[in-house]
Structure formats: structure tokens, C-alpha cells
Coordinates of C-alpha atoms in Angstrom, one line a residue:
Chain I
X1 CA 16.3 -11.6 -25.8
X2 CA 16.6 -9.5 -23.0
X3 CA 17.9 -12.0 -20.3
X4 CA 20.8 -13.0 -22.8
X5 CA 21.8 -9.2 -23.3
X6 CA 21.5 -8.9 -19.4
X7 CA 23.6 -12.0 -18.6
X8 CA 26.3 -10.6 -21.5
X9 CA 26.4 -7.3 -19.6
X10 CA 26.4 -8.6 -16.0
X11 CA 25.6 -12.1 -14.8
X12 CA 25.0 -10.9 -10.8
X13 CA 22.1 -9.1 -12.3
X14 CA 21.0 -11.4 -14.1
X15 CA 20.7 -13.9 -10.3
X16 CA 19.7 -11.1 -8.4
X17 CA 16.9 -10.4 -10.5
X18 CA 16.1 -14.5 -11.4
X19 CA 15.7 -14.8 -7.7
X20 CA 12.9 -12.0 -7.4
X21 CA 11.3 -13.4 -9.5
X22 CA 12.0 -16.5 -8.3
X23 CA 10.5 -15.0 -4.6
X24 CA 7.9 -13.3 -6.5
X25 CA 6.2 -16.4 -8.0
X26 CA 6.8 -18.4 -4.7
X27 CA 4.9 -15.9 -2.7
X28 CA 1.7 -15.2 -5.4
X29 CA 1.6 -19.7 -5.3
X30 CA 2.0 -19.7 -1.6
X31 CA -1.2 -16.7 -1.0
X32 CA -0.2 -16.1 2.8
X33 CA 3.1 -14.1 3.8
X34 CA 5.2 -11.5 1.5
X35 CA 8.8 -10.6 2.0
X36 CA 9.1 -6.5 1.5
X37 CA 9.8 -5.8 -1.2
X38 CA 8.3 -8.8 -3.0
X39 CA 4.7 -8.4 -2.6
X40 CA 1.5 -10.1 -3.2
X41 CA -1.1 -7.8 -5.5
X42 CA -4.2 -9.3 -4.5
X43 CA -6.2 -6.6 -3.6
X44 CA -9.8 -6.8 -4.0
X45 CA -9.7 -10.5 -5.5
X46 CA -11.5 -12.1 -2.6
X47 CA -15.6 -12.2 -3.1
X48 CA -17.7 -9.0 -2.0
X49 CA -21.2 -9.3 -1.4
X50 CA -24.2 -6.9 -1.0
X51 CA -26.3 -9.0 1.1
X52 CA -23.6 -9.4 3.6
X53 CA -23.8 -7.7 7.1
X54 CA -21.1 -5.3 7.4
X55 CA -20.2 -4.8 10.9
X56 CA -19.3 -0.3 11.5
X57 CA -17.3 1.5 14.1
X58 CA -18.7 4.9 15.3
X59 CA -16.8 7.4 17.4
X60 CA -19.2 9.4 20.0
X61 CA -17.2 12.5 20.9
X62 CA -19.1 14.2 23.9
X63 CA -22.6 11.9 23.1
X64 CA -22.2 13.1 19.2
X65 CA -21.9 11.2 16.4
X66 CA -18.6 12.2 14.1
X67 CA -20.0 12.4 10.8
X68 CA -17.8 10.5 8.6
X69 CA -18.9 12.0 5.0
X70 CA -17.9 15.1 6.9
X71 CA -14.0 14.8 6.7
X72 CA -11.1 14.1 4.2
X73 CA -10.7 10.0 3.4
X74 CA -7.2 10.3 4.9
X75 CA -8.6 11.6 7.8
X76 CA -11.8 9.3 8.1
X77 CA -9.4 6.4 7.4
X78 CA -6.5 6.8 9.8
X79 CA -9.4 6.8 12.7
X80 CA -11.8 4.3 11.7
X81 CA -9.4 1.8 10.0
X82 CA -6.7 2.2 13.1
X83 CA -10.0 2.2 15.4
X84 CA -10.8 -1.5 13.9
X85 CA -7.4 -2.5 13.5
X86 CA -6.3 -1.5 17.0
X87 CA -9.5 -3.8 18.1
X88 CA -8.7 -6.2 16.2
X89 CA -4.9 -6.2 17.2
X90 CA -5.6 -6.0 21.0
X91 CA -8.1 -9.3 20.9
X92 CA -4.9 -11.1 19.6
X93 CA -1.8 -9.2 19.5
X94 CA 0.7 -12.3 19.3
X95 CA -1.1 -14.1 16.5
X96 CA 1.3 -12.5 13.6
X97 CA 4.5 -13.4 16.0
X98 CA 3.4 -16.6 16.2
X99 CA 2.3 -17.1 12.3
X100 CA 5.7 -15.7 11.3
X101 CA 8.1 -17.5 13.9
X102 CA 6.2 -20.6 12.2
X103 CA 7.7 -19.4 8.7
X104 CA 11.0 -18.4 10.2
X105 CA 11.4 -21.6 12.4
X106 CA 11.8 -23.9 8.4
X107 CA 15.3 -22.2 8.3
X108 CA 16.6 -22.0 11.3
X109 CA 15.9 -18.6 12.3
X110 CA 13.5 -18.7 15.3
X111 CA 16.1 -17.2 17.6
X112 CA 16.2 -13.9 15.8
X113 CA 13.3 -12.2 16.4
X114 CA 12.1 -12.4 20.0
X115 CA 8.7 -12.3 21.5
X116 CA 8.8 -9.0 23.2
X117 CA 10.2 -7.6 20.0
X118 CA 5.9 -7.5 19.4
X119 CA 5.5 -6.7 23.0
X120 CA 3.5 -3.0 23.7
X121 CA 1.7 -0.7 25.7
X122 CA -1.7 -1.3 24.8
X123 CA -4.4 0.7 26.8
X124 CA -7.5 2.3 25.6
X125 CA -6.9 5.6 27.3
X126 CA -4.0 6.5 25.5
X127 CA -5.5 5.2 21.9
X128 CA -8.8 6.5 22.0
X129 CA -6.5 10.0 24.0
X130 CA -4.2 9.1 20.3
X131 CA -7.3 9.4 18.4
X132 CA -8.8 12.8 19.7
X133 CA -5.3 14.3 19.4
X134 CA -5.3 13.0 15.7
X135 CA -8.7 14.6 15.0
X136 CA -7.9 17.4 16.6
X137 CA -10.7 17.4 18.8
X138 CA -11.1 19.1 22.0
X139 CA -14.0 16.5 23.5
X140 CA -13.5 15.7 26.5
X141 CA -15.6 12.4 26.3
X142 CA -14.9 9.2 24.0
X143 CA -17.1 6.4 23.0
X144 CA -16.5 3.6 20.6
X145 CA -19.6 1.6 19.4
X146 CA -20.7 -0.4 16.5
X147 CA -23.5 -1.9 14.9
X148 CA -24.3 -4.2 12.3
X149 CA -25.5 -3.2 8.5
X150 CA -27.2 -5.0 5.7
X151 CA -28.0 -3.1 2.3
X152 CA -32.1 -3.0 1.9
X153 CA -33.9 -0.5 0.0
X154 CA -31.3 2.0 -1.5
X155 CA -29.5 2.2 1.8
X156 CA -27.2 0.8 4.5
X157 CA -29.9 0.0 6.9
X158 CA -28.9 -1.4 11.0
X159 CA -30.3 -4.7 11.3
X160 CA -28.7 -4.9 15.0
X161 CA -28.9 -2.8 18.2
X162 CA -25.9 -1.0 18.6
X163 CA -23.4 -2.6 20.8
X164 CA -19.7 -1.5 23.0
X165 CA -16.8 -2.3 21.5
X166 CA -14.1 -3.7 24.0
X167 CA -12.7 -0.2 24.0
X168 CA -13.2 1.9 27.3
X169 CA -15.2 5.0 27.5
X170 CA -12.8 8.1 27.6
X171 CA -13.5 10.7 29.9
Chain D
X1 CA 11.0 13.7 -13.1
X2 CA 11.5 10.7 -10.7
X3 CA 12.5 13.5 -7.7
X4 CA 9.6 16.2 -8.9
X5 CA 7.0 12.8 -8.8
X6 CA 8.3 12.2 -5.2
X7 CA 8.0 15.7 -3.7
X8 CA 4.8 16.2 -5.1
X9 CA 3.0 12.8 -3.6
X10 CA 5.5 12.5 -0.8
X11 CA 3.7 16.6 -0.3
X12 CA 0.8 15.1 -0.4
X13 CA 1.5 12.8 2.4
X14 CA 2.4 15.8 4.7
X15 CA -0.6 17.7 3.8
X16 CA -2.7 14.8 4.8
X17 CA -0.4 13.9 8.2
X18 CA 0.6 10.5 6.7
X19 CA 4.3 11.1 8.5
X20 CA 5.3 9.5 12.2
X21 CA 6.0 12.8 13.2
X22 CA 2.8 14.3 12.5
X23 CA 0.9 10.2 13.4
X24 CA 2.8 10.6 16.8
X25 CA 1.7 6.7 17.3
X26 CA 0.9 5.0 20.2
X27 CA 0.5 1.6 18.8
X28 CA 1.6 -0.7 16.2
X29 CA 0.3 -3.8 14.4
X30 CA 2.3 -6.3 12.9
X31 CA 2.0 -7.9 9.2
X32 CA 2.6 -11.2 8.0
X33 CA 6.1 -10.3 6.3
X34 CA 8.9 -12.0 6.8
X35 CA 11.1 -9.1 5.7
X36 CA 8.9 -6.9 8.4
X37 CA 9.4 -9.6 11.1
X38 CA 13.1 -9.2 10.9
X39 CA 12.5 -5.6 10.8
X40 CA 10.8 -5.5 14.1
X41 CA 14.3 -7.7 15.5
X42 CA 15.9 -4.3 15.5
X43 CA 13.2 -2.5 18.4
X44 CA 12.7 0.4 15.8
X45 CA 8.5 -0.2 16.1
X46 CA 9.2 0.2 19.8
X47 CA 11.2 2.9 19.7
X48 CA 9.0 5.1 17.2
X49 CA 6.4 4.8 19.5
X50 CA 7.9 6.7 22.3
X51 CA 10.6 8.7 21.1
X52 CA 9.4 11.8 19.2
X53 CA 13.4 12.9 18.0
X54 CA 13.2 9.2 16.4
X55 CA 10.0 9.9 14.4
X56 CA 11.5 13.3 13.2
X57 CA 14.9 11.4 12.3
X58 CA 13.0 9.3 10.1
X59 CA 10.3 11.7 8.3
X60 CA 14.0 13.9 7.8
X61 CA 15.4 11.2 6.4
X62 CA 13.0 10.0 4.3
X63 CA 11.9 13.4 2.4
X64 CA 15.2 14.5 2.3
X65 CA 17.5 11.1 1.1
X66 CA 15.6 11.0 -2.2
X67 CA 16.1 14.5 -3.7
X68 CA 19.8 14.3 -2.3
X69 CA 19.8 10.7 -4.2
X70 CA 18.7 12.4 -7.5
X71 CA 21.0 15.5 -7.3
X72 CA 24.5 13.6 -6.8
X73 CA 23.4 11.7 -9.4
X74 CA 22.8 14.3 -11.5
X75 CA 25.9 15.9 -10.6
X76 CA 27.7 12.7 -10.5
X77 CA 29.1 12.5 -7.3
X78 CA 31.1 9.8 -5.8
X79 CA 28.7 9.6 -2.6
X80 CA 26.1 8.8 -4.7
X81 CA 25.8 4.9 -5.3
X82 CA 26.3 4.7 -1.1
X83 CA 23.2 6.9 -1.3
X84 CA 21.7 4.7 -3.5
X85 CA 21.8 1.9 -1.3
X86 CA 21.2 3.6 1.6
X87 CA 18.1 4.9 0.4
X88 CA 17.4 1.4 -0.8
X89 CA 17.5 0.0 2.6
X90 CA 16.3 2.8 4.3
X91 CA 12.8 3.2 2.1
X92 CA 12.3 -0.2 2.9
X93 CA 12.4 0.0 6.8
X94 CA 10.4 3.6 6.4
X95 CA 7.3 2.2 4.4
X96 CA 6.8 -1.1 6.3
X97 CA 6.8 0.5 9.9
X98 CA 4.7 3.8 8.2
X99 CA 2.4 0.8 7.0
X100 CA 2.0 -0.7 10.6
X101 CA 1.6 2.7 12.4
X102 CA -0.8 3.7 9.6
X103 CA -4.3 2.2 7.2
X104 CA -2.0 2.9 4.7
X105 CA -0.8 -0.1 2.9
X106 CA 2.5 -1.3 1.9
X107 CA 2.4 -1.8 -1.7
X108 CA 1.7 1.9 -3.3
X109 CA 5.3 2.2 -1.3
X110 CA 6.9 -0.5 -3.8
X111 CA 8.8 2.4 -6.3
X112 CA 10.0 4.5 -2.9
X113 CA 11.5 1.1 -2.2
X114 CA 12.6 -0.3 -5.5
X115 CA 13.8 3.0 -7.7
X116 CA 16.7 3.8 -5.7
X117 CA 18.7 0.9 -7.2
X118 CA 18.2 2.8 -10.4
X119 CA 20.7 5.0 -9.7
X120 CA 23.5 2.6 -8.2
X121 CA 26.1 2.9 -11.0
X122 CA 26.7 5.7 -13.9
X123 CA 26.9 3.6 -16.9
X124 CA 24.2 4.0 -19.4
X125 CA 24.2 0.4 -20.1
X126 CA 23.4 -0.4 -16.6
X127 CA 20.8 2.4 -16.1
X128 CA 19.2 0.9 -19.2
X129 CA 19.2 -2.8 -17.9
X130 CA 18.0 -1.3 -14.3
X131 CA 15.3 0.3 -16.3
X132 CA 14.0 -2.4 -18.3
X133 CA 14.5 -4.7 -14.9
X134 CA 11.9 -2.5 -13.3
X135 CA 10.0 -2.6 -16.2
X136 CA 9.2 -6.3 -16.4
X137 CA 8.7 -6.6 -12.6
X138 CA 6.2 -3.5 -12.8
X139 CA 4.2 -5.5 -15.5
X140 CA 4.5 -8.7 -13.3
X141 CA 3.1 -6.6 -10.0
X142 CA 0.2 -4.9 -12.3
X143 CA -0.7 -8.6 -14.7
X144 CA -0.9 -10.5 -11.8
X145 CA -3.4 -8.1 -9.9
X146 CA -5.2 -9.3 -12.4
X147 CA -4.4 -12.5 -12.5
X148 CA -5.4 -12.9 -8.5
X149 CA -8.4 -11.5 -9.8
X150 CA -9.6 -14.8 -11.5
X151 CA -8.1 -16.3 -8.8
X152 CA -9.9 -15.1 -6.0
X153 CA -12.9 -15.6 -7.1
X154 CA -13.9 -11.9 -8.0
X155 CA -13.8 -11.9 -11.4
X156 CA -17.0 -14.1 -11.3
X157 CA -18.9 -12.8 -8.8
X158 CA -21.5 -9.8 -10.5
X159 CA -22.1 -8.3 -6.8
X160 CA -18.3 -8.0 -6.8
X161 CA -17.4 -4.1 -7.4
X162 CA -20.8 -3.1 -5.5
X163 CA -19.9 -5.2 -2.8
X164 CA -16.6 -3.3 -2.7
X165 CA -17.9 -0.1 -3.0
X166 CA -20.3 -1.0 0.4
X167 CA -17.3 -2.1 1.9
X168 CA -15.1 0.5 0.7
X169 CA -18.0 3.7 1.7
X170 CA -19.8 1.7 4.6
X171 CA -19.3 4.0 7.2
X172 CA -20.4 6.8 5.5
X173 CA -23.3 5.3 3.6
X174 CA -24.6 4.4 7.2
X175 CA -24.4 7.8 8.6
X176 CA -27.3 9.0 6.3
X177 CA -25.4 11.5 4.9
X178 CA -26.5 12.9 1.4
X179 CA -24.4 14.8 -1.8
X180 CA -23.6 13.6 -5.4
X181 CA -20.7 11.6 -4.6
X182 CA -22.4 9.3 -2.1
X183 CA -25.3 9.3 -4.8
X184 CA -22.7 8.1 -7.4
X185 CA -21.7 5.2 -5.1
X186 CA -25.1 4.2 -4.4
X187 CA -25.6 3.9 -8.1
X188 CA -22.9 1.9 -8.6
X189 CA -23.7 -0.4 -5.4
X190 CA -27.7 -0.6 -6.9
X191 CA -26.5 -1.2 -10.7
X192 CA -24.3 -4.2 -10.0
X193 CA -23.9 -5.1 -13.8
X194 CA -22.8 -1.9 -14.4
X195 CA -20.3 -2.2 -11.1
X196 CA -19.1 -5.7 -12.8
X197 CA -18.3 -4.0 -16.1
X198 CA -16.0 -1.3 -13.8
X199 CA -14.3 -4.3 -12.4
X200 CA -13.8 -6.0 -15.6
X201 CA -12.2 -3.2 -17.3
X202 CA -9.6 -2.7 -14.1
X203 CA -9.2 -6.7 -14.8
X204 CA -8.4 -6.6 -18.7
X205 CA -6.2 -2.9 -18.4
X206 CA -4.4 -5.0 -15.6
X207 CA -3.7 -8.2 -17.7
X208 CA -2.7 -6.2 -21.2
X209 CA 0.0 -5.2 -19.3
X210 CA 1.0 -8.8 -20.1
X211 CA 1.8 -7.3 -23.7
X212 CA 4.6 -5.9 -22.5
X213 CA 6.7 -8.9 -21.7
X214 CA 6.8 -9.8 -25.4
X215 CA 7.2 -5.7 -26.9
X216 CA 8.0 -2.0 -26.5
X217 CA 5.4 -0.9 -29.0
X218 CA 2.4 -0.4 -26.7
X219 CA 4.3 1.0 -24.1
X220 CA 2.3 4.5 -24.2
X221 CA -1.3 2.6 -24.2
X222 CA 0.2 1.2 -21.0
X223 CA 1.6 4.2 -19.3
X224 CA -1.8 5.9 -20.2
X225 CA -3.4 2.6 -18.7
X226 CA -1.6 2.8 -15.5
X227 CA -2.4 6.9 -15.3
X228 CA -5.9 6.3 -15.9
X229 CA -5.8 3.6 -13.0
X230 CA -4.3 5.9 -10.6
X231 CA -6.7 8.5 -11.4
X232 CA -10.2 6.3 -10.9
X233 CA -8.7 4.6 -7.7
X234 CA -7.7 8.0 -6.0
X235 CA -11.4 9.7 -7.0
X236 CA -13.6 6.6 -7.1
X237 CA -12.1 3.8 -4.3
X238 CA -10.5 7.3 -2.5
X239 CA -7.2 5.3 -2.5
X240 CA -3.7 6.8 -3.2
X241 CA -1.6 5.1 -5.9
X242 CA 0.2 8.2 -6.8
X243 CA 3.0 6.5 -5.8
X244 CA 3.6 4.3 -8.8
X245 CA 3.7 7.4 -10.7
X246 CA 7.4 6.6 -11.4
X247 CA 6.6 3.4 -13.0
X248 CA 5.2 5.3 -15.8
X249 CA 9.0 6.9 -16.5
X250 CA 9.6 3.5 -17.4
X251 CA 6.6 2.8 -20.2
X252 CA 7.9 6.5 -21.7
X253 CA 11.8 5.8 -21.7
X254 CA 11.6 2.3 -22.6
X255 CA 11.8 3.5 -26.3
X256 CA 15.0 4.9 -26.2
X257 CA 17.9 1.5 -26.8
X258 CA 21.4 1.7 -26.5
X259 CA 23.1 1.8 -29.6
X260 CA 26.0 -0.9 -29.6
X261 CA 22.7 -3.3 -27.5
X262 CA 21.1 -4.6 -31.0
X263 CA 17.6 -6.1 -30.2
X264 CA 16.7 -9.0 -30.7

């Protein structure tokens, strides 16, 4: 067996790698926070619907639409994914401080980390200034919008008006 | 082969401006991860933010540490286990804070982070026990993908892969936008049975890696398995697992045994 070869050659392996596991298991029970390296691979595992409204960001550059199908996936998802995220983020930026000095506080650790470790600069100008740079655009005009979708008919069809997002116009 | 498989997908990152250099950040966002939280005790997400010599530092460090790594080895230097560990250490601070400067996710990053500690030692023993280590944790990572599967929910759910693809294309399926590609994924978001079969294939090719906790011999179904994996997610979900291209090293070289190691 290959733990009782590993133990004859070196038992600190043997613990090291018990305890990853060990870790590993924990983490996939608990479904909630990971511990880099020891991860949890549930990617799509949750439910996806078709009939569900799915809410998407646009980017007006100078009162045009950037054409998403137009650009690399990279590209397309290092500005809408950060665009949502940095939305997201911004509504409640000390949430994940919170959650994890709640984990860290069971062992005795809740000095460690302090709050304005997660303390930043957030303002729209320079993200949505980030984001042109990024693009390598030379607009001189910004808009974030979205709009809700349902699927109907073959196609991804607005069911909503479109609405502003929380992030300032950039002019 | 481990050092060629990183320049060519850690290339692939610089092509596409997945380094902090070329992100030049402004903003970071946390993840629930406790190693990640005490990451964050050190200032470095701060600090990448506004210093550009810092981001440079680290995209130096990172593309250069690994092919350094593989050619002491190689050459059996002394410097070489320090380097090991270094990179160890280093990989894993690199990938999480690329991850929360980034949409790029932390787990493709896993063999940047856990490979180096191949290469701590010289004995051929240990690189075979490091090996066969990696191995079994791979096949833990991969089985229980599609384990969490089942869990979830997912693996029930007919609407599941067409709801993914919609969730996965949504912003290009709403721009109106035509071409064979978007075609293909409205095909598969229209043909959900179809979609569900997709899904359920990525389910069973995740848990026969399973097989491998009990023997060697399907070891090359598996490394074909896991390349054929890579492949559909980079052209059909459009997402890059390139990076656990090393893990496949392990499904080829698990063949060879030691010869005084009798198995049992």
C-alpha cells in the first residue's frame, strides 16, 4: 500500500500529507472558506436555469455600445467580470473581513489581520479611468448601465428598461 | 516538460495581459480564504496597487523563479531545494493576489503552487513519493469536482449546462451579435438534453478519475481525460485550464516504479 511505503521512507511525509487531506476533506464538508492551497472544486455545481433573469453590465464609451462578441474572452472578461465585481465589492467592501475574522476569531487569531489591511481607494473615476486604460480606449466618455434578460424565442431578450449602475459617468 | 508547460501557458498569460504589471490595478477584492486573509496581513494587496516597481518585482519573479527552479535542478545545484521552497511560498502569494486583482480564478493556479515541492530533495525515492503524492491529491481535486456535482444539485437539473452556457455567454448573446460560434451556443442553450448529456460526460470523466486511487493501469485513459477536459473548457466555456497541464506529467510517469519499492 502506498501510505505504508510512504511512512517506511519518511513519516513527516506521511503527516504532512495526512493533514491535507485531512484540510482537504474538512473544507469540501464545510462548503464556505478554502485555505490556499487546499481548495474547494465546486465549480458549476450550483443549479443554472434558462428561465432565470440574468441581470448584464454594458460599457457606453462616448454614447456607443462596446460590442462584447467583438473582443478576445480575456479581454471581455477582465472588464465586465471586474466591472460587476468592483460593483459588487464597493456595495459591501468589509463583508469578506468580517466573514473571515469570524473564522479566524475560533483560534485565537483575530489580532492578526487588521481592518484597514482591506481598507482602499475606491472611486469610480479612477476604475472606470482603469478600465479605458485596460481596453485601450481613447473615449473620453464612460457609462456603466445594465439591464435585465430573460431567454424567450431563440434569444436573450430585455425584459427591463435599462437602468445606472452605482458607478459615475466618466467624462 | 514541467518548465516548457509553464512558459508556454505562463506566455499565454502575457499575451493576454493577465500579469500586475501589464493589469496596473487600482482595486482589489478579497476572497473567503483563510490562507488569503493572512496574506493580506502583510499590506502586499495595498502595495501592488500603487507601486508599479512592486508589480514588476513580482511578474519578474514569478516567470523567472520557475525555469531557474527546473535548471538547478537539473544541474543539481545546492541553491536549489531553497528555490524550491521559495517558489513554493512565493507562487502561492503570486496567484491569490493575481486572483483578487483579476476574473481569473484561483484554482487553475493549484500546480504553479503545488509542483515546486517536487523538486525539494534529489533522491529518486523522494521524487517518486512527491510524484505519486501529487498524484492522488490531483485525482482527489478532479473526483470531487464531480462529486460537488451531485452535490449541488446540478447533476439533476436538465436546464443545467444551457443555463451555464446563458450565464457563461450572456453578455454577448444580448448584444445581438451573430457568427457560428454564438450559433453553436445557442444550440446548446435551445437543446438542453443534449447540454445535459455535455454535463454528464464532464461528470463521469471527473469521477473515473476515482480509478486511480485503487491502480496505475488506466493512467493514460486519464491523462487523455484530463487533456480532453482542458481542451473543451478553453474552446467551449472560453476558460483557461492549461495550467493543470503538469498534472498530466503525473498520469504519464506514474508507470515508471522504483526498483528496490516492491508494489503491493
Amino acid at each position: 500500500m502506498f501510505l505504508k511505503q510512504l511512512y517506511q521512507y519518511n513519516k513527516y511525509w506521511v503527516a504532512v500529507f495526512l493533514c491535507f487531506l485531512f484540510f482537504f476533506f474538512y473544507i469540501n464538508y464545510k462548503w464556505g472558506v478554502v485555505a490556499t492551497p487546499v481548495y474547494q472544486y465546486g465549480m458549476f455545481s450550483g443549479k443554472y436555469r434558462i428561465k432565470d433573469t440574468v441581470t448584464i453590465y454594458k460599457i457606453i464609451l462616448d454614447d456607443k455600445e462596446l460590442k462584447p462578441a467583438k473582443i478576445h474572452f480575456t479581454t471581455k472578461d477582465m472588464l465586465f467580470t471586474m466591472l460587476e465585481k468592483y460593483e459588487n465589492y464597493k456595495a459591501s467592501p468589509m463583508q469578506v473581513y468580517k466573514t473571515m475574522q469570524a473564522v479566524v476569531s475560533k483560534f485565537g487569531l483575530s489580532n492578526v489581520v487588521s481592518a484597514d489591511k482591506y481598507k482602499q481607494n475606491l472611486r469610480d473615476s479612477l476604475f472606470t479611468k482603469w478600465l479605458l486604460e485596460y481596453f485601450k480606449s481613447g473615449a473620453s466618455k464612460v457609462q456603466i448601465i445594465h439591464q435585465k434578460y430573460l431567454w424567450q424565442q431563440n434569444n436573450l431578450k430585455a425584459v427591463l428598461p435599462e437602468q445606472n449602475t452605482s458607478i459615475e459617468i466618466y467624462r | 516538460m514541467y518548465a516548457t508547460i509553464f512558459i508556454v501557458v505562463a506566455g499565454w498569460y502575457l499575451y493576454h495581459r493577465l500579469s500586475f504589471t501589464q493589469i496596473a490595478p487600482v482595486f482589489f477584492v478579497p476572497k473567503p480564504d483563510i490562507t488569503g486573509h493572512f496574506i493580506f496581513a502583510t499590506g502586499l494587496q495595498q502595495a501592488l496597487v500603487v507601486h508599479s516597481w512592486l508589480r514588476l518585482l513580482f511578474d519578474v519573479l514569478f516567470y523567472s523563479l520557475t525555469p531557474l527552479l527546473i535548471c538547478c535542478f537539473i544541474k543539481k545545484r545546492k541553491l536549489t531545494i531553497a528555490l524550491a521552497w521559495l517558489s513554493f511560498i512565493f507562487n502561492i502569494f503570486y496567484c491569490y493576489l493575481l486572483s483578487c486583482m483579476s476574473f481569473v480564478s484561483k484554482e487553475p493556479f493549484i500546480a504553479w503552487m503545488l509542483f515546486p515541492l517536487m523538486f525539494t530533495g534529489f533522491q529518486t525515492k523522494g521524487f517518486y513519493f512527491k510524484l505519486h503524492i501529487l498524484r492522488i491529491l490531483f485525482i482527489l481535486f478532479f473526483a470531487t469536482a464531480g462529486l460537488w456535482k451531485l452535490r449541488g444539485g446540478g447533476a439533476f437539473n436538465v436546464e443545467q449546462f444551457s443555463g451555464i452556457l446563458l450565464h457563461q455567454y450572456a453578455t454577448v448573446l444580448s448584444s445581438g451579435e451573430a457568427g457560428w460560434f454564438v450559433q453553436l451556443i445557442k444550440y446548446l442553450i435551445n437543446h438542453t438534453l443534449l447540454s445535459f448529456v455535455l454535463y454528464w460526460l464532464v461528470i463521469l470523466a471527473e469521477l473515473l478519475f476515482l480509478i486511480g486511487l485503487f491502480t496505475k493501469k488506466y493512467d493514460k485513459l486519464l491523462l487523455w481525460i484530463l487533456i480532453g477536459f482542458i481542451v473543451f473548457d478553453y474552446f467551449l466555456m472560453e476558460i483557461n485550464y492549461f495550467s493543470w497541464l503538469p498534472f498530466s506529467l503525473l498520469f504519464y510517469f506514474s508507470k515508471y516504479s522504483i526498483p528496490d519499492l516492491k508494489e503491493e
